[in-house]
C-alpha cells in the first residue's frame, strides 16, 4: 500500500539556525518558512535528490509538537511520511487493522490529503501518510 518516502520531519528548537546550518554546512536547497495554522506548525522543506526533509517549528498555543520539543529540547526526528495512492482506502484498512488514526484527514503542506498514525502503534515512530 505505501509507496515512496515523501519526507522525514525534524522538529527544531531554532528554525533560522537550522535553515542556516543546512544551507551553509550541508549545502542544501532550503525553502522558505510556510505557516500551517491547521497543523499548528511552521514548516520549511529541504529538497534532496531522492526525498525531502521537513523542519517543524511550533505555531500557536496548541502545537502538536510542543510536547515533543519539551521532551527533546535539542530537537529530533519527529515523523516519516509515506506516499499512498488513496488515503481513504489507506485509512479504512488501518482502522480495520486496529491502528489509531490521529484526528481526521487534513490538507497537508503540499496541498494534498494527509493523516497521522499513532507512534505507539508503529514501533515508536509517528507515521504520516500523504495521498499523491
Ligand atoms: C504540515 C504537515 C505535512 O507534512 O503536510 C505535518 O507534517 S504537521 C506535523 C505535526 N502534526 C502532527 O504531529 C499531528 C499528529 N500528532 C499528534 O497527534 C500528537 O503529536 C501525538 C503523536 C498524539 C503526540 O501528542 P503528545 O505529544 O501531546 O502526546 P503525549 O505526550 O501524550 O505522547 C504520547 C507518547 O507518544 C510519544 N510521542 C509523542 N510524539 C512522538 C513522536 N513524534 N514520535 C515518537 N513518539 C512520540 C511520547 O513520548 C509519549 O510516549 P511515552 O508515553 O512513552 O512518554
Ligand atoms: Co509532515
Coordinates of N, CA and C and ligand atoms in Angstrom, one line a residue, residues 7 9 54 56 79 81 116 128, ligand 2:
X7 N 8.8 12.5 2.9 CA 9.7 13.3 3.7 C 10.0 12.7 5.1
X9 N 10.6 14.3 8.9 CA 10.4 15.6 9.6 C 11.3 15.6 10.8
X54 N 11.6 17.9 6.2 CA 10.7 18.9 6.7 C 11.1 19.4 8.1
X56 N 10.2 21.3 11.4 CA 8.9 21.7 12.1 C 9.2 22.6 13.2
X79 N 8.7 12.6 12.6 CA 7.9 11.6 11.8 C 8.5 11.3 10.5
X81 N 7.0 10.4 6.4 CA 5.8 10.4 5.6 C 6.0 9.6 4.4
X116 N -2.2 11.0 10.1 CA -1.2 10.6 11.0 C -1.6 9.3 11.8
X128 N 3.2 9.6 9.0 CA 2.2 10.4 8.2 C 2.1 9.7 6.8
Ligands
LIG2 CO1 5.0 16.0 7.6

